Short mmCIF file of C-alpha atoms and ligand atoms in Angstrom, two decimals:
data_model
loop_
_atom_site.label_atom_id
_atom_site.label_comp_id
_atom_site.label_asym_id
_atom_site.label_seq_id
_atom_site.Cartn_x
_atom_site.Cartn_y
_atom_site.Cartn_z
CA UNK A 214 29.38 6.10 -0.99
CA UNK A 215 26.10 7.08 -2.11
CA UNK A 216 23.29 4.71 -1.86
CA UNK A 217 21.60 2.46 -4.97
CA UNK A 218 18.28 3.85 -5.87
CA UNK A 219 15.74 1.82 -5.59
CA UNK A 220 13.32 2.74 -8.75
CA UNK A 221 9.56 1.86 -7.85
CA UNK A 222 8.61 3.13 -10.93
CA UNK A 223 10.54 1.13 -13.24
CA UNK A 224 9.67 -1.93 -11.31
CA UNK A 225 5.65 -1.35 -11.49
CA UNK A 226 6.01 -0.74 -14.64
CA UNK A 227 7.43 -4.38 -15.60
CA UNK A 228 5.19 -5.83 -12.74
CA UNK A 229 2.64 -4.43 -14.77
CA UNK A 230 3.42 -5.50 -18.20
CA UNK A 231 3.43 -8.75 -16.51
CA UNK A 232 -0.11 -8.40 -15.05
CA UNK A 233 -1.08 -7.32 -18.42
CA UNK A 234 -0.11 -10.56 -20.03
CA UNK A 235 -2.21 -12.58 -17.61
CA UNK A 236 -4.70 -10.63 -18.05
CA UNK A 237 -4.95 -10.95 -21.44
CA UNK A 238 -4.20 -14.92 -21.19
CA UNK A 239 -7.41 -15.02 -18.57
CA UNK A 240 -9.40 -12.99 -21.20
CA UNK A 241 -8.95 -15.82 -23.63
CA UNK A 242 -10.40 -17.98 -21.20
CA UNK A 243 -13.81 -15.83 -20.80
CA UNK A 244 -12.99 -14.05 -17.76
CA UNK A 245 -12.05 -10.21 -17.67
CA UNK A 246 -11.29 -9.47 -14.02
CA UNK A 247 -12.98 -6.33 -12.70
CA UNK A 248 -12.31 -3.66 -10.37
CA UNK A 249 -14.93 -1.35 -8.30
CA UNK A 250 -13.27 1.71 -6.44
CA UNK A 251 -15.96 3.39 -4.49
CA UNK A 252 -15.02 7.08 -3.61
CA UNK A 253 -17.62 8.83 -1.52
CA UNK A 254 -17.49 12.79 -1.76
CA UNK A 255 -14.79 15.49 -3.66
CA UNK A 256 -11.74 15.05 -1.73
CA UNK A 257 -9.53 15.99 -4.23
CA UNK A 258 -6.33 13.44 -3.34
CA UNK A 259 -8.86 10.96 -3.28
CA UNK A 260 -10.24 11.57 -6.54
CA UNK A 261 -6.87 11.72 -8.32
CA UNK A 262 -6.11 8.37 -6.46
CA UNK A 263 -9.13 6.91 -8.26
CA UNK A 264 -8.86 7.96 -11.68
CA UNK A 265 -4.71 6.64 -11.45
CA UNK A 266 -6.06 3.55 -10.44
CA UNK A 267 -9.23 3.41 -12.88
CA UNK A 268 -6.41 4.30 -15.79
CA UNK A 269 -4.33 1.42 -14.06
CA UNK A 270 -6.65 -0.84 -14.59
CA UNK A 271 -7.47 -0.35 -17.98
CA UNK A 272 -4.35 -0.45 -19.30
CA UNK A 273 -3.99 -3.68 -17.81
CA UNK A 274 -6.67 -4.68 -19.90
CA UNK A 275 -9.09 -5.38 -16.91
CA UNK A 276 -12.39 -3.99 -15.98
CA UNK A 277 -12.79 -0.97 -14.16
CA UNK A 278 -15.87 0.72 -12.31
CA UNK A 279 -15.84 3.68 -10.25
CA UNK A 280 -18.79 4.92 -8.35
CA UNK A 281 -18.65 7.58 -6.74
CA UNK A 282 -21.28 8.51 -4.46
CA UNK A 283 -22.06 11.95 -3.11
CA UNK A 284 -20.34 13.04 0.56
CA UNK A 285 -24.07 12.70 1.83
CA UNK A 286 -23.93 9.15 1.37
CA UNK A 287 -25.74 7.36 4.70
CA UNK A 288 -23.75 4.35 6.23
CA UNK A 289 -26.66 2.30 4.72
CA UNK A 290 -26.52 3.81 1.34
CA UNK A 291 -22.91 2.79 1.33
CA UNK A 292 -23.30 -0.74 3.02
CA UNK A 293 -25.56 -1.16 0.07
CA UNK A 294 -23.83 -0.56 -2.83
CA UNK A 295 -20.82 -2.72 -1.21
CA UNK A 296 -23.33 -5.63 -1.09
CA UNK A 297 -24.62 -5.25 -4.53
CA UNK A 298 -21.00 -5.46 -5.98
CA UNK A 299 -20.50 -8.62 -3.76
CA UNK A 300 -23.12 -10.00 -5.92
CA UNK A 301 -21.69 -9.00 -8.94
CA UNK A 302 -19.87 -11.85 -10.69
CA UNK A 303 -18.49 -9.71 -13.39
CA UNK A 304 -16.06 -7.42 -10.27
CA UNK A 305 -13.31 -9.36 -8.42
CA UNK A 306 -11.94 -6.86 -6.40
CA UNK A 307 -14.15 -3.86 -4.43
CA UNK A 308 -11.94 -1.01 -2.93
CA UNK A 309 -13.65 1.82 -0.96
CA UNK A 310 -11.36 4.62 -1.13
CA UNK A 311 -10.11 5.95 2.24
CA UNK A 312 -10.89 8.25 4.17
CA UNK A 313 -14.38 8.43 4.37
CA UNK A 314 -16.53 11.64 5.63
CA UNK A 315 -16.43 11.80 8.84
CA UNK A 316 -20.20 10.89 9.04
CA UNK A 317 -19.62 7.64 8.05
CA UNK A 318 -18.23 4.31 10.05
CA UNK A 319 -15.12 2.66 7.87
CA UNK A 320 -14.30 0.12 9.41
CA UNK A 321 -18.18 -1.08 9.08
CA UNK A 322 -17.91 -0.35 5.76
CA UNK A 323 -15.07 -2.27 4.79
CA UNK A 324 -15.91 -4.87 7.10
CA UNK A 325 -19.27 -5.64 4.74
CA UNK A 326 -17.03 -6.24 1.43
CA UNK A 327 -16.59 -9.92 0.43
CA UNK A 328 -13.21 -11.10 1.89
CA UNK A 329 -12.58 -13.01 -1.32
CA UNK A 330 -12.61 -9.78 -3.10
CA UNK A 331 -11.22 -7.77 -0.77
CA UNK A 332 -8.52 -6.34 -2.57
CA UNK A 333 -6.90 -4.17 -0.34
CA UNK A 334 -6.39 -6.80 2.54
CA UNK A 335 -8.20 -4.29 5.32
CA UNK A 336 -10.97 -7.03 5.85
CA UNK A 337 -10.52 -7.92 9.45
CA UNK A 338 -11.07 -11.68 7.96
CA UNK A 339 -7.68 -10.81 5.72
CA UNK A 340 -5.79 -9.08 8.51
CA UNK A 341 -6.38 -12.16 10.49
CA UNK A 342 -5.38 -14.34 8.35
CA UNK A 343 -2.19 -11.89 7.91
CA UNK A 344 -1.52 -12.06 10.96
CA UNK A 345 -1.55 -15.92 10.94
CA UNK A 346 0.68 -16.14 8.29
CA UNK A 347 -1.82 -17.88 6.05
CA UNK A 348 -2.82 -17.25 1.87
CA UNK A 349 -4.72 -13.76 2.07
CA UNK A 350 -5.13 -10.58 0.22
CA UNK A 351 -1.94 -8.62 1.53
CA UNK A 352 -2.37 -4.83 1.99
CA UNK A 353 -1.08 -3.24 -1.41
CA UNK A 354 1.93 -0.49 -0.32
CA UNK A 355 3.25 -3.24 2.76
CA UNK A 356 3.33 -6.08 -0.48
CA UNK A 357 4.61 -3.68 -2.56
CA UNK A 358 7.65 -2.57 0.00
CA UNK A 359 8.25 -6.33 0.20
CA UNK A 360 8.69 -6.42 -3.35
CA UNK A 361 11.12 -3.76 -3.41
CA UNK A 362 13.03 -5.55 -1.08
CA UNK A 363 12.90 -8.87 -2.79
CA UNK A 364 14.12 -7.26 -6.08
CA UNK A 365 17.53 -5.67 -4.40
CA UNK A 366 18.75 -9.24 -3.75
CA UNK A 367 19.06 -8.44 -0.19
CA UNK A 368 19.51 -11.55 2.19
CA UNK A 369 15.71 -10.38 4.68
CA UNK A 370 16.45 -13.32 7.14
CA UNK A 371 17.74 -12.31 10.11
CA UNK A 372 18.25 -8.47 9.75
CA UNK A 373 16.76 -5.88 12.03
CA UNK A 374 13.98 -4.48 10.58
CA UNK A 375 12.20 -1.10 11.88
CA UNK A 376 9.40 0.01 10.66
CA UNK A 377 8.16 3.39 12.04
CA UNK A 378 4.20 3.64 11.92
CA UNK A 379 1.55 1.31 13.28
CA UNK A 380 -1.58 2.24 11.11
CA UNK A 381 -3.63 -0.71 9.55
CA UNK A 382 -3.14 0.62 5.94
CA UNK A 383 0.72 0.37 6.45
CA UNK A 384 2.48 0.05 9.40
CA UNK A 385 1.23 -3.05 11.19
CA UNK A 386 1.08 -5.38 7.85
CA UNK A 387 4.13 -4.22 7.02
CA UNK A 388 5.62 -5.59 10.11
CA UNK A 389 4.06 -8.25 9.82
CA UNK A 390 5.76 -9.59 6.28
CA UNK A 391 8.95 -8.29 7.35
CA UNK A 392 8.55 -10.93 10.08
CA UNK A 393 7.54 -13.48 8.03
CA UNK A 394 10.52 -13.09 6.02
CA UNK A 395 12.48 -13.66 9.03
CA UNK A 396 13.13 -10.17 10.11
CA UNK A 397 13.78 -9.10 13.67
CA UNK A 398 11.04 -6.57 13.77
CA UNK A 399 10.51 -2.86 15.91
CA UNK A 400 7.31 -0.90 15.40
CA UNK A 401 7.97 2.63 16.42
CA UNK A 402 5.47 5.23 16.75
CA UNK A 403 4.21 8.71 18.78
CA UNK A 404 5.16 6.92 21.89
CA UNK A 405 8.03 5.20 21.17
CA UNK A 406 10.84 6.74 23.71
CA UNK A 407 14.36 7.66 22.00
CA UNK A 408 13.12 6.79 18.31
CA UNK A 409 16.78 6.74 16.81
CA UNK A 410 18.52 4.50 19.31
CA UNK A 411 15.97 2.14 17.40
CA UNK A 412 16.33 3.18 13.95
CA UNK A 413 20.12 3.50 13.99
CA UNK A 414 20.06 -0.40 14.72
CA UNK A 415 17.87 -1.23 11.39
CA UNK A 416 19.40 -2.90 8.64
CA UNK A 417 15.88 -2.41 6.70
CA UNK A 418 14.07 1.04 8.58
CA UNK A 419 10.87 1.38 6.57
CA UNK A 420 9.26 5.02 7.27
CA UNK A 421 5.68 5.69 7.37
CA UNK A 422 4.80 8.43 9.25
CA UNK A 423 3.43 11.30 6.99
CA UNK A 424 5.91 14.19 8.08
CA UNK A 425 8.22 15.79 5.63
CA UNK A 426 11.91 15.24 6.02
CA UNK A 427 11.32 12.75 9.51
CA UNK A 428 14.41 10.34 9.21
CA UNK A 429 17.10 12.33 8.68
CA UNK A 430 21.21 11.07 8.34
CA UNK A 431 22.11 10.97 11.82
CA UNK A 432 18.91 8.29 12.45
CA UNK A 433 20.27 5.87 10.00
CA UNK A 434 22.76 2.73 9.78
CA UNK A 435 25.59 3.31 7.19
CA UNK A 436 24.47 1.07 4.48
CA UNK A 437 20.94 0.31 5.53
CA UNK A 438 17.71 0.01 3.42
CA UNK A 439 15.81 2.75 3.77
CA UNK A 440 12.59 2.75 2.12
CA UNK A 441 10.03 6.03 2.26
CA UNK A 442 6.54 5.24 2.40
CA UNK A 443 5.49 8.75 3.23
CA UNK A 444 3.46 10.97 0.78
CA UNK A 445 3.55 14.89 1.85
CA UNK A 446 2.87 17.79 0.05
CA UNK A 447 5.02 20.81 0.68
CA UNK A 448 4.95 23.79 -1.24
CA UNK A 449 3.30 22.63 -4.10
CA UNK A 450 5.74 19.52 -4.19
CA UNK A 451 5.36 15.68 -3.45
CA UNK A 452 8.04 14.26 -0.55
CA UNK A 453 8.52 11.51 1.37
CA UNK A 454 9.32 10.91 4.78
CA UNK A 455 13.09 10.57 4.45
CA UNK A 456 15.44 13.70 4.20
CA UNK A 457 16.33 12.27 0.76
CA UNK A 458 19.46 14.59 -0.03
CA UNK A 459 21.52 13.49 3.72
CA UNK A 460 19.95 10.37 4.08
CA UNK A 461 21.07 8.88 -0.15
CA UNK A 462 24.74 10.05 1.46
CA UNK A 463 24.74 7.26 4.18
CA UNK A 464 21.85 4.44 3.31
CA UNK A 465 23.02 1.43 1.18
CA UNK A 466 19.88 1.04 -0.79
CA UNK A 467 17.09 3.92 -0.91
CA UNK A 468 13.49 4.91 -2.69
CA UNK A 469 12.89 8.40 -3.87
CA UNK A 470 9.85 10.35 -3.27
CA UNK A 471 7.67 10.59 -5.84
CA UNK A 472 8.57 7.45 -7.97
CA UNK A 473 9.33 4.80 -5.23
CA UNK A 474 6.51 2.72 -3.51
CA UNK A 475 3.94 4.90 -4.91
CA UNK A 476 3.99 3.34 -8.02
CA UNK A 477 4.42 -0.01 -6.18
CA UNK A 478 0.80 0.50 -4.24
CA UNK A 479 -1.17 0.47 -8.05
CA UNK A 480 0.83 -2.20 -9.49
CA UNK A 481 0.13 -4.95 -6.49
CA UNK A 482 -3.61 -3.29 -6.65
CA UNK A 483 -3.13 -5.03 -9.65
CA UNK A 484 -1.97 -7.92 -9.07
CA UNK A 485 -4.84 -8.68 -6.21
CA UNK A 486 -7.30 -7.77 -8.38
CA UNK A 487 -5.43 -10.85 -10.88
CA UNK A 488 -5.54 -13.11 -7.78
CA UNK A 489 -8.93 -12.27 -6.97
CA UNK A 490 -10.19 -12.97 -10.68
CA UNK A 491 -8.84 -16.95 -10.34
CA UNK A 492 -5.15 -16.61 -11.07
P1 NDP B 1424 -1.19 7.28 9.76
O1 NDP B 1424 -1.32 8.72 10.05
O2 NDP B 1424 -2.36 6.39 9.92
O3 NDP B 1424 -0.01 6.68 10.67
C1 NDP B 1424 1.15 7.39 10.92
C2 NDP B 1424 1.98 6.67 11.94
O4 NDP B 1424 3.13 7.44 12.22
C3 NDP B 1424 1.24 6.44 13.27
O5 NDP B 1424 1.39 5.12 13.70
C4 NDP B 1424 1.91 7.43 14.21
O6 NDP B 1424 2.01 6.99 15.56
C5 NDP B 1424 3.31 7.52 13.62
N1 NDP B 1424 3.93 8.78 14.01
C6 NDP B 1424 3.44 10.04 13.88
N2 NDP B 1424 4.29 10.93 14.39
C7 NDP B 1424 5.34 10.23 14.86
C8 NDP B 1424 6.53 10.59 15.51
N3 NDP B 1424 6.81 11.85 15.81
N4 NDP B 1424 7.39 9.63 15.87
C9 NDP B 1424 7.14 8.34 15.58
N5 NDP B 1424 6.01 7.93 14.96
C10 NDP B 1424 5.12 8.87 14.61
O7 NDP B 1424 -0.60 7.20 8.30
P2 NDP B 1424 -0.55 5.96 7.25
O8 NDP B 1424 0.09 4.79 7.87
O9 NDP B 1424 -1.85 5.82 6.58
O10 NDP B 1424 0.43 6.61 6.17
C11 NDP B 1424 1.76 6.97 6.50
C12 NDP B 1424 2.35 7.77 5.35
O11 NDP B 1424 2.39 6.94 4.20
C13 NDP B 1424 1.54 9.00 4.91
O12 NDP B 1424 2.43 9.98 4.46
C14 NDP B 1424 0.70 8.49 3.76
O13 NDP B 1424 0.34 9.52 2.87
C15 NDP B 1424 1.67 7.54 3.13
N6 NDP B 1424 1.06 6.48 2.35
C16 NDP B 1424 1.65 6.20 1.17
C17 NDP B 1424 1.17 5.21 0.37
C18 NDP B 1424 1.89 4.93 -0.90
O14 NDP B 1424 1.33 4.32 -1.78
N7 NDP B 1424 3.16 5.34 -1.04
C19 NDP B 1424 -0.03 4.44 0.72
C20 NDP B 1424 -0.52 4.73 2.04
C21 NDP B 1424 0.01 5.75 2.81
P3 NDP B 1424 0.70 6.77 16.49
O15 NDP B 1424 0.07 5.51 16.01
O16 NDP B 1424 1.25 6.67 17.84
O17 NDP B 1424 -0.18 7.97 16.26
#
């Protein structure tokens, strides 16, 4: 039997209706919560990232500033401008817009933004507190794969989850929620030795390893959750990391490539720019 779709689009969509309605109930209180994305240079993913999320924003009836600073921009020049929108009472979240040019240190950078408005959790002050399993600004595609999850009515407590990928951004947090929801969790990666004999035992196999077609049928449980957090670009065309057409065949619940956690990544933006504002 073919597996149930899992539509991130739909879902971000309401999420963000929902967002919307806050925000306009906050704006009748005097406060319009604000959002700075900071994109240094012309990379042209980047920049596309940043106007989707500017857009985003306004149609959630929030605030949004981009600045966007030459690929020249010195470490100080940067550290600056990060400061001065900590000081800024009107912007509750401040997102610098990875990667940076080469030239420039980002984990400095995004070590100087206010924690409290840190809205896409990579503060080490927020992966900390992550990792302590204690209130923090949760990486957005990790919280938005959680919500996913949550929304398929699927029992999380005491399944096997595997989640391949250890970056930051996405693979560590997201092991780290799937463990807080009582998951058995296995972070797989380069190194990991015989990679299926791990993913063949996930009832929940998260993939986010940014290749083309990775997890194909034979790596999968019948019936599992498989959800793709991969973004590739082949021939012209946006796909995941899941070899959608064998893999649909056997998983029990799946998300497509483009309009699965994608969408998912924007809408919890979102909603931690909400948080951030005093919700
Ligand atoms: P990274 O490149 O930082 O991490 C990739 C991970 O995959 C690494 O941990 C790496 O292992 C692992 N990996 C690479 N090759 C293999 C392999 N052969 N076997 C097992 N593991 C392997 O990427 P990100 O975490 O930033 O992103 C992952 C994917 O998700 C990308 O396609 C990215 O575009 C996408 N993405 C999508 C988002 C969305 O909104 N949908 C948001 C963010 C990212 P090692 O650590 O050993 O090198």
């Amino acid at each position: 039997m073919a597996a149930q779709l899992i539509d991130g689009k739909a879902t971000a969509l309401e999420i963000r209706a929902e967002i919307a309605q806050r925000v306009e109930e906050l704006r009748g209180r005097g406060i319009v919560p604000g959002l700075a994305v900071i994109l240094v240079g012309e990379d042209p993913a980047s920049q596309i990232y940043v106007r989707n999320k500017g857009i985003a924003c306004e149609k959630a009836g929030m605030r949004s500033l981009t600045l966007r600073l030459p690929a020249e921009t010195t470490q100080a020049e940067l550290e600056d401008r990060i400061r001065e929108l900590n000081a800024d009472s009107g912007i509750h979240g401040i997102l610098v817009q990875l990667p940076l040019p080469g030239h420039l240190d980002e984990r400095r950078a995004l070590g100087v933004i206010d924690p409290k408005k840190d809205v896409d959790g990579f503060h080490p002050i927020n992966a900390g507190r992550l990792l302590a399993g204690e209130k923090c600004a949760v990486p957005c595609t990790p919280r938005g794969v959680m919500e996913l999850l949550r929304r398929t009515g699927l029992e999380l407590q005491g399944k096997e989850a595997v989640v391949i990928g250890r970056s930051n951004i996405v693979g560590k947090p997201m092991a780290l929620l799937l463990l807080q929801a009582g998951c058995t969790v296995t972070v797989c990666h380069s190194k990991t030795r015989d990679l299926a004999a791990h993913t063949r035992r996930a009832d929940i196999l998260v993939a986010a390893v940014g290749r083309a077609g990775f997890v194909t049928a034979d790596m999968v449980k019948e019936g599992a959750a498989v959800i793709d957090v991969g973004i590739n670009r082949v021939d012209g065309k946006v796909v995941g990391d899941v070899a959608f057409d064998e893999v649909w065949e056997k998983a029990g619940f799946i998300t497509p490539v483009p309009g699965g956690v994608g969408p998912m990544t924007i809408a919890m933006l979102l909603k931690n720019t909400l948080e951030a504002a005093g919700e």
